[in-house]
Amino acid sequence: MPELPEVETVARGLQKSIAGRRILSVVLGKTDFIDDPAALEQHLPGRQIEAVERYGKFMLLRLSPAALSAGEATNGDAAPASLLVHLGMTGQLAPCAAAEPNAKHTHVWFRLDDGRELRYVDPRRFGRMAYLTGALLAAELTNFGADPLQVSAQEFAQSIRSRSARIKALLLDQTVLRGVGNIYADESLWRAKIHPERQGAQLTKKQATTLRKVLQDVLQKAILARGSSISDFLDAEGQPGEYQRRHRAYGREGKRCFRCAATIRRVLVAGRSSFFCPKCQPAPRSPKRGRAKQKTRNA
DNA sequence: CTCGATCCCTGGACGC
DNA sequence: TGCGTCCAGGGATCGA
């Protein structure tokens, strides 16, 4: 499940392996995750991939301007353009030799000028792909919050402590911060000892400071480990990440907390599984909709 | 503003 | 072995 560290890993890998290559042609399979499939076929051939960048959980393949033949009317191809790619849950984007057999669920083939193919594989097709220029591209990228690795302490605290939504929902909200997903939200909340259902406005300044710090630390360490591979994440070299070995909360329901040995629990917050330690991360006094259900648990 | 519900989609885990 | 069921979840959208 690609979140910021996984997307950063893929983007860095692609920057190394395909930046500077020219796209010769595009072959499409299933296209229901592509904004305008015909636009890819029309505008990508002949374009050079100048750079691969990450924006939140998106990747931007920056494209060279299209060459205009003499007397040809400009149709927008001369404007700065990018291929926007979101990997969704199961997307993979990686170059390979053209002779390589196709993996199942390969939906897009970009033939490159060095004989390789950049292929997009996505079993569940929760990803997204779009060719965007100028104003449309800019419009797509507004409404996102700050990058969690860049956000200042003041901006982070302000955007969290001004909100009544639960902190887990806020961390997942891409208009608050761009790039955090379920894994790194839970991991950072565990490290900051903050319950996922605590309201943003209930966080003290110190807690906000701590949360930003551990979030950045977790993300940076995860990038160094080339991301987390839970089920199927592979980077641009087809290699899994290693950070799942360092998870302390995510996916650990029923196991012991690494800090206090209490049993890690799971609740749904904002429709997502949220793993936390009930002892290290004390529940808020009056969770938004949580009755203090004192269920007697059979030990 | 914030929430839950619903949908998209397939593979994998699990129970019988 | 095979089948049915449930679950995973990022994001869009709708209604409350």
Coordinates of C-alpha atoms (C1' of nucleotides) in Angstrom, one line a residue:
Chain A
M1 CA 0.0 0.0 0.0
P2 CA 2.1 2.9 -1.2
E3 CA 2.2 5.8 1.1
L4 CA 4.7 8.6 1.1
P5 CA 7.8 6.5 1.8
E6 CA 6.9 3.9 -0.8
V7 CA 6.0 6.5 -3.4
E8 CA 9.3 8.4 -2.7
T9 CA 11.2 5.1 -3.1
V10 CA 9.6 4.4 -6.5
A11 CA 10.0 8.0 -7.6
R12 CA 13.7 8.0 -6.7
G13 CA 14.2 4.7 -8.5
L14 CA 12.5 6.0 -11.6
Q15 CA 14.4 9.2 -11.6
K16 CA 17.6 7.1 -11.7
S17 CA 16.4 4.6 -14.3
I18 CA 14.2 6.5 -16.7
A19 CA 14.8 10.2 -16.4
G20 CA 16.1 11.4 -19.8
R21 CA 14.4 8.7 -21.8
R22 CA 12.0 9.4 -24.5
I23 CA 8.6 7.8 -24.9
L24 CA 8.2 6.2 -28.3
S25 CA 4.7 4.9 -28.0
V26 CA 2.0 4.0 -25.5
V27 CA 0.0 0.8 -25.4
L28 CA -3.1 0.6 -23.3
G29 CA -4.9 -2.3 -21.7
K30 CA -7.7 -1.7 -19.3
T31 CA -8.1 2.1 -18.9
D32 CA -10.8 2.7 -16.4
F33 CA -8.3 4.2 -14.0
I34 CA -7.0 6.7 -16.6
D35 CA -8.7 10.1 -16.8
D36 CA -8.4 10.4 -20.6
P37 CA -6.8 7.4 -22.2
A38 CA -6.8 8.9 -25.7
A39 CA -4.8 11.9 -24.4
L40 CA -1.9 9.6 -23.4
E41 CA -1.8 8.0 -26.8
Q42 CA -2.0 11.4 -28.5
H43 CA 0.4 13.5 -26.4
L44 CA 3.0 11.2 -24.9
P45 CA 4.8 9.8 -27.9
G46 CA 7.9 11.8 -28.7
R47 CA 8.1 13.4 -25.2
Q48 CA 11.1 13.0 -23.0
I49 CA 10.7 12.2 -19.3
E50 CA 12.7 15.0 -17.8
A51 CA 12.2 14.2 -14.1
V52 CA 10.2 12.0 -11.8
E53 CA 9.0 13.8 -8.6
R54 CA 6.7 12.9 -5.7
Y55 CA 3.8 15.0 -4.6
G56 CA 2.0 13.5 -1.6
K57 CA 1.2 10.0 -2.8
F58 CA 1.3 11.1 -6.4
M59 CA 4.2 10.8 -8.8
L60 CA 4.8 13.4 -11.5
L61 CA 6.6 12.4 -14.6
R62 CA 7.7 15.8 -15.9
L63 CA 7.6 15.8 -19.7
S64 CA 9.6 17.8 -22.2
P65 CA 7.6 20.2 -24.4
A66 CA 6.4 18.7 -27.6
A67 CA 8.3 19.6 -30.7
L68 CA 6.2 21.7 -33.1
S69 CA 6.8 21.3 -36.8
A70 CA 7.0 24.5 -38.8
G71 CA 3.6 26.2 -39.2
E72 CA 1.8 23.8 -36.9
A73 CA -0.7 25.5 -34.6
T74 CA 0.0 25.0 -31.0
N75 CA -2.5 22.8 -29.3
G76 CA -1.2 23.0 -25.8
D77 CA 1.6 20.5 -26.1
A78 CA 4.2 23.2 -25.8
A79 CA 3.0 24.0 -22.3
P80 CA 4.7 22.3 -19.4
A81 CA 3.0 18.9 -19.0
S82 CA 3.2 15.9 -16.7
L83 CA 2.0 12.4 -16.4
L84 CA 0.3 12.2 -13.0
V85 CA 0.4 8.7 -11.5
H86 CA -1.2 7.5 -8.3
L87 CA -0.4 3.9 -7.3
G88 CA -3.6 3.4 -5.3
M89 CA -3.3 0.2 -3.3
T90 CA -1.5 -2.1 -5.6
G91 CA 0.0 -0.1 -8.4
Q92 CA 3.6 -0.7 -9.6
L93 CA 5.5 1.3 -12.2
A94 CA 8.8 -0.1 -13.3
P95 CA 10.9 -0.3 -16.4
C96 CA 11.9 -3.7 -17.9
A97 CA 13.3 -5.2 -21.0
A98 CA 10.7 -5.2 -23.8
A99 CA 11.2 -9.0 -24.1
E100 CA 10.2 -9.5 -20.5
P101 CA 6.9 -11.5 -20.3
N102 CA 4.0 -9.4 -19.1
A103 CA 3.0 -9.7 -15.5
K104 CA -0.6 -10.3 -14.8
H105 CA -2.7 -7.1 -14.6
T106 CA -0.3 -5.0 -16.7
H107 CA -2.4 -2.2 -18.1
V108 CA -0.1 0.3 -19.6
W109 CA 3.1 -0.1 -21.6
F110 CA 5.3 2.9 -22.4
R111 CA 7.9 2.0 -25.0
L112 CA 11.1 3.9 -24.3
D113 CA 13.9 5.0 -26.7
D114 CA 16.5 2.6 -25.1
G115 CA 14.5 -0.5 -26.0
R116 CA 13.0 -0.9 -22.6
E117 CA 9.3 -0.6 -21.6
L118 CA 8.0 1.3 -18.6
R119 CA 5.0 -0.8 -17.4
Y120 CA 2.2 -0.1 -15.1
V121 CA 0.8 -3.1 -13.2
D122 CA -2.2 -2.7 -10.9
P123 CA -4.4 -5.7 -10.0
R124 CA -7.1 -3.7 -8.2
R125 CA -6.9 -0.6 -10.4
F126 CA -7.3 1.8 -7.4
G127 CA -4.6 3.9 -9.0
R128 CA -4.9 6.8 -11.3
M129 CA -3.2 8.1 -14.3
A130 CA -3.7 11.4 -16.1
Y131 CA -1.9 13.5 -18.7
L132 CA -2.1 17.1 -17.5
T133 CA -0.8 20.4 -18.7
G134 CA -0.4 23.9 -17.2
A135 CA -3.5 25.2 -15.4
L136 CA -5.2 21.8 -15.2
L137 CA -2.1 20.3 -13.6
A138 CA -1.9 23.2 -11.1
A139 CA -5.5 22.8 -10.3
E140 CA -5.0 19.1 -9.5
L141 CA -2.3 19.9 -7.0
T142 CA -4.1 22.6 -5.0
N143 CA -6.3 21.5 -2.1
F144 CA -3.5 19.4 -0.8
G145 CA -1.9 20.0 2.6
A146 CA 1.8 20.5 3.3
D147 CA 4.3 17.8 2.7
P148 CA 4.8 16.1 6.2
L149 CA 8.6 16.2 5.7
Q150 CA 8.5 19.9 5.0
V151 CA 5.8 21.2 7.3
S152 CA 6.9 23.6 10.0
A153 CA 6.1 23.0 13.6
Q154 CA 3.8 26.0 13.7
E155 CA 1.9 25.0 10.6
F156 CA 1.5 21.4 11.7
A157 CA 0.2 22.4 15.2
Q158 CA -2.1 24.9 13.8
S159 CA -3.7 22.5 11.2
I160 CA -4.2 19.8 13.8
R161 CA -5.2 21.8 16.9
S162 CA -7.8 23.8 15.1
R163 CA -9.8 20.8 14.2
S164 CA -12.4 18.8 16.0
A165 CA -12.0 15.7 13.9
R166 CA -10.1 12.8 15.4
I167 CA -6.3 12.8 15.0
K168 CA -6.2 9.6 12.9
A169 CA -8.7 11.1 10.4
L170 CA -6.7 14.3 10.3
L171 CA -3.5 12.4 9.5
L172 CA -5.2 10.5 6.7
D173 CA -6.8 13.6 5.3
Q174 CA -4.7 14.6 2.3
T175 CA -5.9 18.2 2.5
V176 CA -4.3 18.5 5.9
L177 CA -1.1 16.7 5.1
R178 CA -0.2 15.1 1.8
G179 CA 1.3 11.6 1.8
V180 CA 0.4 10.0 5.1
G181 CA -1.6 6.8 4.9
N182 CA -2.9 4.2 7.4
I183 CA 0.4 2.5 8.2
Y184 CA 2.4 5.6 9.0
A185 CA -0.5 7.3 10.8
D186 CA -0.7 4.4 13.2
E187 CA 3.1 4.1 13.6
S188 CA 3.5 7.8 14.4
L189 CA 0.6 7.9 16.8
W190 CA 2.0 4.9 18.7
R191 CA 5.4 6.6 18.9
A192 CA 3.8 9.8 20.1
K193 CA 1.6 7.9 22.6
I194 CA -1.5 9.5 21.2
H195 CA -4.8 7.6 20.9
P196 CA -6.1 7.6 17.3
E197 CA -9.6 8.8 18.4
R198 CA -8.3 11.8 20.3
Q199 CA -9.6 15.0 18.7
G200 CA -7.1 17.3 17.0
A201 CA -8.1 20.2 19.2
Q202 CA -7.5 18.0 22.3
L203 CA -3.8 17.7 21.6
T204 CA -1.5 19.8 23.7
K205 CA 1.1 22.0 22.0
K206 CA 3.7 19.6 23.2
Q207 CA 1.8 16.6 21.8
A208 CA 1.6 18.3 18.4
T209 CA 5.3 19.0 18.5
T210 CA 6.0 15.4 19.4
L211 CA 3.7 14.0 16.8
R212 CA 5.3 16.0 14.0
K213 CA 8.7 15.0 15.1
V214 CA 8.0 11.2 15.3
L215 CA 6.0 11.4 12.1
Q216 CA 8.9 12.9 10.3
D217 CA 11.3 10.4 11.9
V218 CA 9.1 7.4 10.9
L219 CA 8.8 8.6 7.4
Q220 CA 12.5 9.3 7.0
K221 CA 13.4 5.9 8.4
A222 CA 10.9 4.2 6.2
I223 CA 12.3 5.9 3.1
L224 CA 15.8 4.7 4.2
A225 CA 14.3 1.2 4.4
R226 CA 12.8 1.6 1.0
G227 CA 9.2 1.5 2.3
S228 CA 7.0 -1.1 3.9
S229 CA 6.0 -4.2 1.9
I230 CA 2.9 -5.7 3.6
S231 CA 1.5 -7.8 0.7
D232 CA 2.6 -6.6 -2.6
F233 CA 4.5 -3.3 -2.6
L234 CA 7.6 -3.4 -4.9
D235 CA 9.8 -0.5 -5.9
A236 CA 10.9 0.6 -9.3
E237 CA 13.6 -2.2 -9.3
G238 CA 11.0 -4.8 -8.3
Q239 CA 12.4 -5.1 -4.8
P240 CA 10.3 -5.1 -1.6
G241 CA 10.9 -2.6 1.2
E242 CA 12.1 -3.5 4.7
Y243 CA 10.3 -1.1 7.0
Q244 CA 7.5 -3.5 7.8
R245 CA 10.0 -5.2 10.2
R246 CA 10.0 -2.0 12.3
H247 CA 6.3 -1.6 12.6
R248 CA 5.2 -1.2 16.2
A249 CA 1.5 -0.9 15.9
Y250 CA 0.2 -1.4 12.4
G251 CA -1.1 -5.0 11.8
R252 CA -0.2 -6.1 15.4
E253 CA -3.6 -6.6 16.8
G254 CA -3.5 -9.1 19.7
K255 CA 0.3 -8.9 20.0
R256 CA 2.2 -7.3 22.8
C257 CA 3.2 -3.7 22.8
F258 CA 6.9 -3.3 22.3
R259 CA 6.9 -0.7 25.1
C260 CA 4.7 -1.9 27.8
A261 CA 3.6 -5.5 26.8
A262 CA -0.1 -4.6 26.8
T263 CA -2.1 -6.1 24.0
I264 CA -2.4 -4.1 20.9
R265 CA -5.9 -3.4 19.9
R266 CA -7.7 -2.4 16.7
V267 CA -10.6 0.0 16.2
L268 CA -12.1 1.6 13.2
V269 CA -11.5 5.3 12.7
A270 CA -12.6 7.1 9.6
G271 CA -13.4 3.7 8.2
R272 CA -9.8 2.5 8.5
S273 CA -8.3 -0.1 10.8
S274 CA -6.4 1.7 13.5
F275 CA -3.9 -0.2 15.7
F276 CA -2.9 1.2 19.0
C277 CA -1.7 0.3 22.5
P278 CA -4.5 0.9 25.0
K279 CA -2.0 1.5 27.8
C280 CA 0.5 3.7 26.1
Q281 CA -2.1 5.6 24.1
P282 CA -4.9 6.4 26.6
A283 CA -8.4 6.9 25.2
P284 CA -9.8 10.4 25.3
R285 CA -12.2 11.1 28.2
S286 CA -15.1 11.6 25.9
P287 CA -14.4 10.3 22.4
K288 CA -16.6 11.8 19.8
R289 CA -19.0 9.0 19.5
G290 CA -17.5 6.4 21.7
R291 CA -19.6 5.3 24.6
A292 CA -17.4 4.1 27.4
K293 CA -18.3 0.6 26.7
Q294 CA -17.0 -1.3 29.7
K295 CA -17.2 -4.7 28.1
T296 CA -16.0 -7.3 30.4
R297 CA -13.4 -9.1 28.4
N298 CA -12.6 -12.7 29.0
A299 CA -9.0 -12.8 29.8
Chain B
dC1 C1' -17.2 20.9 9.0
dT2 C1' -17.3 16.2 9.8
dC3 C1' -19.2 12.0 9.7
dG4 C1' -20.7 7.3 7.9
dA5 C1' -22.0 4.7 4.0
dT6 C1' -21.1 3.1 -0.5
dC7 C1' -18.5 2.0 -4.4
dC8 C1' -14.5 0.8 -7.1
dC9 C1' -11.4 -3.9 -7.6
dT10 C1' -8.8 -8.4 -6.9
dG11 C1' -6.1 -11.6 -4.2
dG12 C1' -5.5 -13.9 -0.1
dA13 C1' -7.1 -15.9 4.1
dC14 C1' -10.3 -18.7 6.2
dG15 C1' -14.2 -22.0 7.1
dC16 C1' -16.7 -25.9 5.7
Chain C
dT1 C1' -10.2 -29.5 -4.1
dG2 C1' -13.4 -26.1 -4.4
dC3 C1' -16.6 -22.9 -3.1
dG4 C1' -18.4 -18.9 -0.6
dT5 C1' -17.5 -15.2 2.5
dC6 C1' -14.9 -11.6 4.4
dC7 C1' -11.3 -8.4 4.5
dA8 C1' -7.6 -5.2 3.0
dG9 C1' -7.9 0.2 1.8
dG10 C1' -7.1 5.4 -1.0
dG11 C1' -10.1 8.2 -2.7
dA12 C1' -14.5 10.0 -4.8
dT13 C1' -19.1 11.0 -3.8
dC14 C1' -23.4 11.4 -1.6
dG15 C1' -26.4 12.4 2.2
dA16 C1' -27.0 13.5 7.1

